Tab-separated table of C-alpha atoms in Angstrom:
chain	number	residue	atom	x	y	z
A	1062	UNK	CA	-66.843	-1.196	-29.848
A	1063	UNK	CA	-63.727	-2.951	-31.423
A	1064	UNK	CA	-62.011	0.516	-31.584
A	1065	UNK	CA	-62.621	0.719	-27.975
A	1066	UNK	CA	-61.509	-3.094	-26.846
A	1067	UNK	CA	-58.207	-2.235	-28.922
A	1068	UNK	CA	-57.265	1.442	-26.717
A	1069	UNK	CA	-58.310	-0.584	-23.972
A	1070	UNK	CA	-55.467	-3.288	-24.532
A	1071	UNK	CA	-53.021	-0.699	-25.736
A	1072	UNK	CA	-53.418	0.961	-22.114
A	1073	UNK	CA	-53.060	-1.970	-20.201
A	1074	UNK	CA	-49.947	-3.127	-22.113
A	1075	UNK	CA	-48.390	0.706	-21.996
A	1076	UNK	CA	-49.577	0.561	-17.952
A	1077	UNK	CA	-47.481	-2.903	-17.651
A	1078	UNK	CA	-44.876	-1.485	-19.383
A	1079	UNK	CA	-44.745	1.847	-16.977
A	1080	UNK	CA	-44.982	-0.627	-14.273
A	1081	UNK	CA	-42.133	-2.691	-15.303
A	1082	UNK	CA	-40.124	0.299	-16.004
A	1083	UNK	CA	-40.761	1.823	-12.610
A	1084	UNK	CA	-40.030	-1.275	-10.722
A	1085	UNK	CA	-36.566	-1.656	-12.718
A	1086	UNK	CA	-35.766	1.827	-12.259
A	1087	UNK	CA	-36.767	1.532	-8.126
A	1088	UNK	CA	-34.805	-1.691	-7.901
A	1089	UNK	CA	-32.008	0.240	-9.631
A	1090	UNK	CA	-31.929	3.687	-7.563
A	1091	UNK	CA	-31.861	1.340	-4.585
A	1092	UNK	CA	-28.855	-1.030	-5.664
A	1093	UNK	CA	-27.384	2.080	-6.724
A	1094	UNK	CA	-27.599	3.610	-3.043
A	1095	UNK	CA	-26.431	-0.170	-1.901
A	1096	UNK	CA	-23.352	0.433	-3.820
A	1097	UNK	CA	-22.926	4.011	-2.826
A	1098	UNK	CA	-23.158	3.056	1.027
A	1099	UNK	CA	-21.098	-0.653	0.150
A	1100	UNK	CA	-18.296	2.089	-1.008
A	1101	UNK	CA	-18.276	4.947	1.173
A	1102	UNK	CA	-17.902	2.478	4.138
A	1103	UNK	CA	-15.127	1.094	2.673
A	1104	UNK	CA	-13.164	4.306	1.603
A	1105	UNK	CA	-14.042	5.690	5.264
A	1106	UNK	CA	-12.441	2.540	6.202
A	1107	UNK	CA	-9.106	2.419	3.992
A	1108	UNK	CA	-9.326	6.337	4.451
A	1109	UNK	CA	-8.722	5.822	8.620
A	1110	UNK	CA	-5.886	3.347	7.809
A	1111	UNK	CA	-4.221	5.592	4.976
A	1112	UNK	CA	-4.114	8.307	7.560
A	1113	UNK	CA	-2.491	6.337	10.534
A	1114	UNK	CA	-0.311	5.072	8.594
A	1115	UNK	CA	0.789	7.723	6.047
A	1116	UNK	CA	3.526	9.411	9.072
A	1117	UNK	CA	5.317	6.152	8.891
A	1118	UNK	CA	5.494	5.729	5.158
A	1119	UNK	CA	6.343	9.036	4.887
A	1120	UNK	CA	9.754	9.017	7.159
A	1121	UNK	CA	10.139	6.033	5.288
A	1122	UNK	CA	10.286	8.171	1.884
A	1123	UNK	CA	11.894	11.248	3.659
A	1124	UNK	CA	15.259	8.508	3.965
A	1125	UNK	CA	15.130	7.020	0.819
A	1126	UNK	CA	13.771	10.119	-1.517
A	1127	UNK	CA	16.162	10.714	-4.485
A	1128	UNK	CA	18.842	9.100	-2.738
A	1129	UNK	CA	19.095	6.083	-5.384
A	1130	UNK	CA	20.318	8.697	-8.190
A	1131	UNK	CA	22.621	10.725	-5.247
A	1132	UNK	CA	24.324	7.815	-4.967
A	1133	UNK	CA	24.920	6.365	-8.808
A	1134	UNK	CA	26.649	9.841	-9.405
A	1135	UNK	CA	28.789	8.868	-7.166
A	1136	UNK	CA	30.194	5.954	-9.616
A	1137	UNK	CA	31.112	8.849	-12.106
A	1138	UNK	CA	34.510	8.833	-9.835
A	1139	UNK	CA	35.321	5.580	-10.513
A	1140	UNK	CA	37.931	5.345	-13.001
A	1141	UNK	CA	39.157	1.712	-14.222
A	1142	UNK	CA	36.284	0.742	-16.444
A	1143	UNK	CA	37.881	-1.624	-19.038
A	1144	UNK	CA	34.208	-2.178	-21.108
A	1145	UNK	CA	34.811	-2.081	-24.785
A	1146	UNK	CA	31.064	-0.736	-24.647
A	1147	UNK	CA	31.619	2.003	-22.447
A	1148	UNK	CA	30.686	5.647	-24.012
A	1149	UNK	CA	31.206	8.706	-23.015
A	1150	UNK	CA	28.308	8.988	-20.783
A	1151	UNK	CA	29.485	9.316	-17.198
A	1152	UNK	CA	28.892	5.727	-15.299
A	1153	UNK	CA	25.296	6.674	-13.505
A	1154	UNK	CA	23.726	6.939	-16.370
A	1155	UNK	CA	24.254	2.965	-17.083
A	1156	UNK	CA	24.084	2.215	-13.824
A	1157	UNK	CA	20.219	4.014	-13.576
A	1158	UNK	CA	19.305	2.732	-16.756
A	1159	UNK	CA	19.830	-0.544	-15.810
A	1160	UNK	CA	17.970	-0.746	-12.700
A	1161	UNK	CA	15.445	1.599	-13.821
A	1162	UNK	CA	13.912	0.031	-16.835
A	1163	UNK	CA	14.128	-3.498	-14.523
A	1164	UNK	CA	11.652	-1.681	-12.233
A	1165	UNK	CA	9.578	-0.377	-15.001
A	1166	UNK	CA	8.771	-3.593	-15.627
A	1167	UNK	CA	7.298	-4.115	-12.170
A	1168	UNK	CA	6.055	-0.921	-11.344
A	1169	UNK	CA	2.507	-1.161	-13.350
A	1170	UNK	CA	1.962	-4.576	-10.560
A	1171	UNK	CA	2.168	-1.620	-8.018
A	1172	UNK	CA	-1.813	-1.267	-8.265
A	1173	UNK	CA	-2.967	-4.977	-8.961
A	1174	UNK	CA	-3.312	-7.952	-6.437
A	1175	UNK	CA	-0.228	-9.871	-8.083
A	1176	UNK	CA	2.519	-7.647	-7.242
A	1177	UNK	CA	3.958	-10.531	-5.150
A	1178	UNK	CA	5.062	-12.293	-8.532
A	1179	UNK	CA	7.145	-9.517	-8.836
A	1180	UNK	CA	9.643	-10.885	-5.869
A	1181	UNK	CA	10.681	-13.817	-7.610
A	1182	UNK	CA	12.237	-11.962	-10.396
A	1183	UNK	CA	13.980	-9.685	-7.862
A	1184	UNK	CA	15.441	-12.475	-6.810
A	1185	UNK	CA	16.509	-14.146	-10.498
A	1186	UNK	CA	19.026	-10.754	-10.751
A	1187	UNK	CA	20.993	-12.597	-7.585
A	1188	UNK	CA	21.092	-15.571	-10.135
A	1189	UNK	CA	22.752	-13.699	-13.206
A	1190	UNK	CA	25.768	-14.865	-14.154
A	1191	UNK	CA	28.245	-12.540	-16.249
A	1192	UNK	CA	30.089	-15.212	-17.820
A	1193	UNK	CA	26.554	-16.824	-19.035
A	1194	UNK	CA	24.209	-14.497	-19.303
A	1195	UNK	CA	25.845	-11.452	-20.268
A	1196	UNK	CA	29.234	-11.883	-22.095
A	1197	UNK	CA	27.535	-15.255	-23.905
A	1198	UNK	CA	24.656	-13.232	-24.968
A	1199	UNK	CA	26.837	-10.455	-25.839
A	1200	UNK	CA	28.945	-12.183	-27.877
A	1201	UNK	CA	26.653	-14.898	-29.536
A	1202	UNK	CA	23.575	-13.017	-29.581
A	1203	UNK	CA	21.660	-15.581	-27.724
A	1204	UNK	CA	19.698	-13.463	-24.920
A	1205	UNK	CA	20.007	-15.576	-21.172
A	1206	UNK	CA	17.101	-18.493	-20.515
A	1207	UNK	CA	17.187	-16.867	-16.902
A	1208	UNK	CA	13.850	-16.089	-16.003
A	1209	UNK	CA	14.605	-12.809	-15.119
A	1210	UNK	CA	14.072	-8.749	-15.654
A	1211	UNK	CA	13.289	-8.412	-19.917
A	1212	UNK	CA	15.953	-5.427	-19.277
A	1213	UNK	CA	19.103	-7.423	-18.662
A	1214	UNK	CA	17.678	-9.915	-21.850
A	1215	UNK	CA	17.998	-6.609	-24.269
A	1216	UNK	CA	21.498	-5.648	-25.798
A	1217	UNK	CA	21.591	-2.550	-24.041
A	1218	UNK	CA	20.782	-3.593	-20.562
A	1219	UNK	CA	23.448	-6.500	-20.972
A	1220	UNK	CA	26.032	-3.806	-22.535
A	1221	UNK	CA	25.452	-1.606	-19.318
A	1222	UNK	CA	25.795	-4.722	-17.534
A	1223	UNK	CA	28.738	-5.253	-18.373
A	1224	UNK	CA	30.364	-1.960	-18.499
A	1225	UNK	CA	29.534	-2.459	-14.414
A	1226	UNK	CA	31.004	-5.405	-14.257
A	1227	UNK	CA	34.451	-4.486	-15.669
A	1228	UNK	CA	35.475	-1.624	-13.204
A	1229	UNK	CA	37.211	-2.409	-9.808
A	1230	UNK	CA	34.504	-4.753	-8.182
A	1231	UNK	CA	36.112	-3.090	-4.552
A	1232	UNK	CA	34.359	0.229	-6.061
A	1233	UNK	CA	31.020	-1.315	-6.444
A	1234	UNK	CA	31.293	-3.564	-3.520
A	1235	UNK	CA	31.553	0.524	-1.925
A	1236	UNK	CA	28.221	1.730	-4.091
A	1237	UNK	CA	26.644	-1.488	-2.554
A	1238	UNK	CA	27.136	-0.223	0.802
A	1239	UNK	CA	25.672	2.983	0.488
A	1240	UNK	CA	22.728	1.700	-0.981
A	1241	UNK	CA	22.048	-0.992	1.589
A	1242	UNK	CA	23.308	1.238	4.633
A	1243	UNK	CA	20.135	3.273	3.266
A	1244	UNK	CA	17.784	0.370	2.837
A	1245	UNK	CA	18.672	-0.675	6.500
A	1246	UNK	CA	17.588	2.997	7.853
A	1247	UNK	CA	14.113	2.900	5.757
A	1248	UNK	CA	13.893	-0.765	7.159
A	1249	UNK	CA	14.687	0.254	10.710
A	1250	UNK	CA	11.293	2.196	10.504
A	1251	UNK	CA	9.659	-0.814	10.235
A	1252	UNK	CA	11.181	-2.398	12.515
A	1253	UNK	CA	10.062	0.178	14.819
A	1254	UNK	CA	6.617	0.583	14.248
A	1255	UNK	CA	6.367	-3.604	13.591
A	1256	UNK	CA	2.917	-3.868	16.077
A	1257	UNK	CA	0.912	-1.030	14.022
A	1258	UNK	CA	2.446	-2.127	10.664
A	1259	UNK	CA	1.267	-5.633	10.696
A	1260	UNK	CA	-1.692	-4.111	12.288
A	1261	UNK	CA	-2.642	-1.834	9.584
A	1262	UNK	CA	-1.507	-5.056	7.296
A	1263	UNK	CA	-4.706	-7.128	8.812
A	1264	UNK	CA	-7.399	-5.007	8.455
A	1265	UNK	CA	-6.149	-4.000	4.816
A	1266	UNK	CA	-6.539	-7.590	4.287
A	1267	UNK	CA	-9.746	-7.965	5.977
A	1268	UNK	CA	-10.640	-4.854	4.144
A	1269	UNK	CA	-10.014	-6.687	0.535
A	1270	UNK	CA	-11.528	-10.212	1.388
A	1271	UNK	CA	-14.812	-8.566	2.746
A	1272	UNK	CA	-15.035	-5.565	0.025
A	1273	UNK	CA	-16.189	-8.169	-3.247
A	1274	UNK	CA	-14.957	-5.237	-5.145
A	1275	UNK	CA	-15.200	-7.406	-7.978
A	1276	UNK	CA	-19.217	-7.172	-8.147
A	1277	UNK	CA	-18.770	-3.513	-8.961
A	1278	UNK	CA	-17.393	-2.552	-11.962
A	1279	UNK	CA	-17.426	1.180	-11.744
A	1280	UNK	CA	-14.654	3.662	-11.533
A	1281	UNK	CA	-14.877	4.861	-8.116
A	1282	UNK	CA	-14.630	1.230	-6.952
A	1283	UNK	CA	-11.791	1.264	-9.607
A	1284	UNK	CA	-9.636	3.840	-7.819
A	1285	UNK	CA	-10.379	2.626	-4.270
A	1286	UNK	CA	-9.334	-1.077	-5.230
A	1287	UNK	CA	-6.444	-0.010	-6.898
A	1288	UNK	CA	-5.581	2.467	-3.712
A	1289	UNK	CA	-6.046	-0.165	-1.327
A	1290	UNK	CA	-3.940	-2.368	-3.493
A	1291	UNK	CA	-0.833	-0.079	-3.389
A	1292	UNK	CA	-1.479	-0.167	0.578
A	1293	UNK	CA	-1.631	-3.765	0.623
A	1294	UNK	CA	1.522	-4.019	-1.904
A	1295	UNK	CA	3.913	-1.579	-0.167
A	1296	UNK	CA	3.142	-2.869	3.417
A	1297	UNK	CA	3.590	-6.545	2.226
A	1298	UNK	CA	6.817	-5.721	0.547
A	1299	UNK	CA	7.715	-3.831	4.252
A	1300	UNK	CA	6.761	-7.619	5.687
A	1301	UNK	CA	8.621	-9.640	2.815
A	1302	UNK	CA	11.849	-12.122	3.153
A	1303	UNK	CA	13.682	-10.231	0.500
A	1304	UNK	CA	13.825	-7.172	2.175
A	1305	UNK	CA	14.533	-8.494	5.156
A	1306	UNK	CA	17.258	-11.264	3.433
A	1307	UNK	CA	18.523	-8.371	2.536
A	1308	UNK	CA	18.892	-5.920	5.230
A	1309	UNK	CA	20.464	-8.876	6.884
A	1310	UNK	CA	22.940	-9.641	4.318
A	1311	UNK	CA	24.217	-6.388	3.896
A	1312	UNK	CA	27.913	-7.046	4.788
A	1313	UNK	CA	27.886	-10.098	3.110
A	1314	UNK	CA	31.796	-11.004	1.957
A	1315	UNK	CA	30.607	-12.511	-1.307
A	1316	UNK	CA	29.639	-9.603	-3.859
A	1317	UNK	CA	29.559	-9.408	-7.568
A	1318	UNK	CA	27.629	-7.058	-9.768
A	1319	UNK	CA	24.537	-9.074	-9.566
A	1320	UNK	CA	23.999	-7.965	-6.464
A	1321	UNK	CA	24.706	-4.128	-6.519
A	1322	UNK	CA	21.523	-4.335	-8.773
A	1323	UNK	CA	19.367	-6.487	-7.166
A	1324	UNK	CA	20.341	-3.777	-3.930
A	1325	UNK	CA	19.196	-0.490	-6.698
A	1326	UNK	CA	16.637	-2.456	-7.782
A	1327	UNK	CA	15.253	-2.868	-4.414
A	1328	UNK	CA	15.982	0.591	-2.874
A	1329	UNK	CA	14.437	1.381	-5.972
A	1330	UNK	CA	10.716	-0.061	-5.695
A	1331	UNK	CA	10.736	0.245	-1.776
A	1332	UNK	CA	11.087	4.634	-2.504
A	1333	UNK	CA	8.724	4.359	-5.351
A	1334	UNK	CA	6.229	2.474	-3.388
A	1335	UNK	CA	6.132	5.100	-0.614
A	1336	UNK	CA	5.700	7.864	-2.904
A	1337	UNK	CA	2.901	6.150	-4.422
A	1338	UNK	CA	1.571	5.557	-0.878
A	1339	UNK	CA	1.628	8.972	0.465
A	1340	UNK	CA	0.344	10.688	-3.023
C-alpha cells in the first residue's frame, strides 16, 4: 500500500512537471511566432522603403563612386612641396591616407543609432590649426588637445598633414574644387527628390520608435536594426547642416588645408554611405 501511495505521488509530480513543461514550451512557440510576425512586418516595411528609395541613392553613388581617389591622383602633378617629411610616394597617397583612416574612425557608427556624434568631429578638422596642432606637435611631440579625428593626433597623419600644407595652397584651393563641385552634384539629387527623401526619412523614423527592437535580442532583428540604421544614418546625413554648410560654402575665398580635408573627408563618408545603402 505504501509502495503504491509513493508511484502515485511520483506520477502526479512527473504529470505537473509535463504540464509545466508543455505550458512553457506553448507560451514559447507562440512568443516565438509573435516575434516572427513583430519582424517580418517590419522588414516588409523597411523592405518597401529600401526599394523606393534605392534609385535615388544609387545616382547618388553613380556621381560620387571612386571619384575621391580620381581626384587625389590628380595632386601627383603638383610640384612645390617644401615638407622635410615628404617621401617618395607620389602626393595621393598622403593625401588618401589622411582622410581615409579619419573616416575609419567613423565608419563602424555607420550601423548604430549614434552616428550623429560623428558630425561634430567633422567639423573639429575646420578647427585645426597648422601652426598649433600640427607643426607644435610635430616638433614637441605633444599631440593637439583638439577634440578631433585620432588620425591627425598620430605622427603620421600630422606628417601627411603637413606635407599638404607646404605645397602651393592655390593647388589645393584647385583639389578643393573638384571635390566640392562633386559633392554639389550628389547633393543636387537631394535637392531634387527633397519631398520623397524626407518622406522616406519619417517613416524610417516611425519605423525605429515603433519597432522596440531592443526586446529582441536575436540576429535577424540584429541585421534588420542595423539595416534600418544605415537607412536612417545616410538619409540624415543627406538632411544635415554640414553637408549643406558645405555645398553652400563651396567658393568660399578663405581656404587652408583644413578644409580640403574636411571636403575628402566628407565626399568620403557621403560615397561610402551609399554603397552601404544600396548593398
Amino acid at each position: 500500500m505504501q509502495y503504491t501511495s509513493i508511484i502515485s505521488v511520483a506520477l502526479s509530480i512527473a504529470a505537473i512537471i509535463i504540464s509545466i513543461f508543455t505550458f512553457y514550451k506553448f507560451h514559447k512557440l507562440k512568443r516565438d511566432i509573435a516575434v516572427t510576425t513583430h519582424l517580418n512586418r517590419y522588414k516588409q516595411a523597411v523592405r518597401q522603403i529600401w526599394t523606393e528609395s534605392k534609385p535615388v541613392i544609387m545616382a547618388i553613388n553613380e556621381i560620387l563612386g571612386d571619384e575621391l581617389v580620381k581626384i587625389g591622383r590628380k595632386t601627383d602633378k603638383i610640384q612645390s612641396i617644401k615638407s622635410k617629411y615628404y617621401d617618395s610616394r607620389p602626393l595621393h597617397h598622403h593625401f588618401y591616407e589622411l582622410h581615409e583612416h579619419c573616416v575609419e574612425e567613423i565608419e563602424p557608427l555607420f550601423t548604430k543609432d549614434n552616428f550623429y556624434r560623428s558630425e561634430q568631429k567633422i567639423i573639429s578638422l575646420l578647427n585645426v590649426v597648422y601652426e598649433n596642432d600640427i607643426k607644435r606637435f610635430l616638433d614637441t611631440g605633444k599631440p593637439t588637445k583638439l577634440n578631433t579625428f585620432s588620425a591627425i593626433k598620430t605622427r603620421e597623419g600630422a606628417k601627411n598633414y603637413h606635407i599638404l600644407n607646404s605645397v602651393d595652397q592655390d593647388e589645393l584651393r584647385k583639389i578643393n574644387a573638384l571635390v566640392t563641385d562633386k559633392i554639389t552634384e550628389a547633393f543636387c539629387i537631394y535637392t531634387l527628390n527633397k519631398e520623397k527623401i524626407d518622406n522616406w526619412l519619417e517613416q524610417l523614423a516611425t519605423l525605429k520608435t515603433e519597432s522596440k527592437f531592443e526586446r529582441f535580442s536575436i540576429e535577424e532583428n540584429s541585421r534588420l536594426n542595423e539595416r534600418l540604421n544605415v537607412m536612417l544614418n545616410t538619409l540624415q546625413f543627406l538632411t544635415s547642416n554640414e553637408l549643406r554648410y558645405l555645398v553652400d560654402n563651396r567658393n568660399e575665398d578663405y581656404f587652408n588645408t583644413s578644409g580640403l580635408l574636411h571636403s575628402a573627408v566628407m565626399m568620403n563618408v557621403f560615397g561610402k554611405l551609399a554603397k552601404k545603402y544600396i548593398s
